[in-house]
């Protein structure tokens, strides 16, 4: 098989969006398989029916016949080909480190609405979700964002090597996602991370990204994805 195929849930941004953004920003041709052929397209890969190492979960990239899962591993592998990382091992390693920290943040965002069980409905864990979200808004979101603010301030506005990389794209997506999920908390906190705001604004103004965001290929944020907006999770009077 030649070319690049992305396998991800067809109706949500989720973790697949970090890969889509890298492909879109670099103008790379790819097929978003499940959006063309339905989620049945993913099943054979998850069942180990495709040659190569069986993936645990999407996103999965198939490139030149090789399949790769784990968002950070996919981006690590793709970035040199896409021109989204400087060609040196140190830069690749630092980018991977940052992308794994983004993955940690993303997992915590998921746990704000699914703190008890991924397989349970949100409605069955709403009370725990409120407690978890309050802690996320108060402690974890600021800790992650202040960390990346420091990285970006020291990096001349970028996360890695003072250059535009896939990590910048992912950080912009995190900023957009948090603003969607927690509009009140994020608006209150956002002034503390001017470097990340500038990075986000720069990323969304990049010609291919801005065209992508305005296209039907960009799925809207929704309550099936990672970044979900439940007003009750963004509103806790005790939070001040
Ligand atoms: N660490 C993995 C997480 C992958 C993951 O959790 N994928 C979700 C969709 S965003 C999924 O379908 N999970 C199924 C499961 O965990 O059973 C990554 O960053 O790619």
Short mmCIF file of N, CA and C and ligand atoms in Angstrom, two decimals, residues 8-9 12-16 46 56-59 69-72 74 103 106 110 118 226, ligand 1:
data_model
loop_
_atom_site.label_atom_id
_atom_site.label_comp_id
_atom_site.label_asym_id
_atom_site.label_seq_id
_atom_site.Cartn_x
_atom_site.Cartn_y
_atom_site.Cartn_z
N UNK A 8 -9.34 6.93 12.15
CA UNK A 8 -9.80 7.54 13.40
C UNK A 8 -11.31 7.63 13.36
N UNK A 9 -11.93 7.73 14.52
CA UNK A 9 -13.39 7.81 14.60
C UNK A 9 -13.88 8.94 13.69
N UNK A 12 -15.59 12.71 15.23
CA UNK A 12 -15.03 13.57 16.28
C UNK A 12 -13.58 13.93 15.99
N UNK A 13 -13.19 15.06 16.59
CA UNK A 13 -11.79 15.48 16.44
C UNK A 13 -10.88 14.55 17.24
N UNK A 14 -11.11 14.50 18.55
CA UNK A 14 -10.37 13.60 19.42
C UNK A 14 -8.87 13.66 19.24
N UNK A 15 -8.23 12.54 19.48
CA UNK A 15 -6.77 12.49 19.34
C UNK A 15 -6.35 12.50 17.88
N UNK A 16 -7.26 12.08 17.02
CA UNK A 16 -6.94 12.08 15.59
C UNK A 16 -6.64 13.47 15.08
N UNK A 46 -7.86 -3.02 14.34
CA UNK A 46 -7.92 -3.29 15.78
C UNK A 46 -7.96 -4.79 16.06
N UNK A 56 -3.64 -0.82 19.74
CA UNK A 56 -4.62 -0.91 20.82
C UNK A 56 -5.84 -0.04 20.54
N UNK A 57 -5.58 1.16 20.00
CA UNK A 57 -6.69 2.12 19.81
C UNK A 57 -6.31 3.13 18.73
N UNK A 58 -7.32 3.72 18.10
CA UNK A 58 -7.04 4.81 17.16
C UNK A 58 -6.61 6.08 17.91
N UNK A 59 -5.91 7.01 17.29
CA UNK A 59 -5.59 7.07 15.88
C UNK A 59 -4.52 6.06 15.46
N UNK A 69 0.42 3.25 15.75
CA UNK A 69 -0.58 3.82 16.65
C UNK A 69 0.15 4.64 17.71
N UNK A 70 -0.64 5.28 18.56
CA UNK A 70 -0.19 6.22 19.60
C UNK A 70 0.12 7.56 18.92
N UNK A 71 -0.66 8.56 19.27
CA UNK A 71 -0.58 9.87 18.62
C UNK A 71 0.84 10.41 18.59
N UNK A 72 1.52 10.35 19.72
CA UNK A 72 2.87 10.93 19.77
C UNK A 72 3.84 10.15 18.88
N UNK A 74 3.02 8.48 16.18
CA UNK A 74 2.66 8.80 14.79
C UNK A 74 3.32 10.12 14.37
N UNK A 103 -0.09 14.58 25.52
CA UNK A 103 -0.93 13.38 25.67
C UNK A 103 -1.38 13.22 27.12
N UNK A 106 -4.14 15.70 27.60
CA UNK A 106 -5.34 15.24 26.90
C UNK A 106 -6.04 14.14 27.71
N UNK A 110 -9.85 14.23 29.26
CA UNK A 110 -10.84 13.16 29.09
C UNK A 110 -11.42 12.74 30.45
N UNK A 118 -14.15 4.87 31.46
CA UNK A 118 -14.26 5.24 30.04
C UNK A 118 -15.48 4.59 29.41
N UNK A 226 -12.79 14.56 22.95
CA UNK A 226 -12.01 14.73 24.17
C UNK A 226 -12.45 16.02 24.88
N1 LIG B 1 -2.37 7.01 24.17
C1 LIG B 1 -3.18 6.83 22.99
C2 LIG B 1 -4.63 6.80 23.40
C3 LIG B 1 -5.51 6.27 22.31
C4 LIG B 1 -6.97 6.32 22.71
O1 LIG B 1 -7.32 6.30 23.89
N2 LIG B 1 -7.84 6.39 21.71
C5 LIG B 1 -9.26 6.51 21.97
C6 LIG B 1 -9.90 7.46 21.02
S1 LIG B 1 -9.23 9.09 21.23
C7 LIG B 1 -9.91 5.16 21.85
O2 LIG B 1 -10.57 4.86 20.89
N3 LIG B 1 -9.74 4.35 22.89
C8 LIG B 1 -10.36 3.05 22.97
C9 LIG B 1 -9.99 2.42 24.28
O3 LIG B 1 -9.20 3.00 25.04
O4 LIG B 1 -10.52 1.34 24.54
C10 LIG B 1 -2.88 7.95 21.99
O5 LIG B 1 -2.40 9.01 22.40
O6 LIG B 1 -3.08 7.78 20.79
#
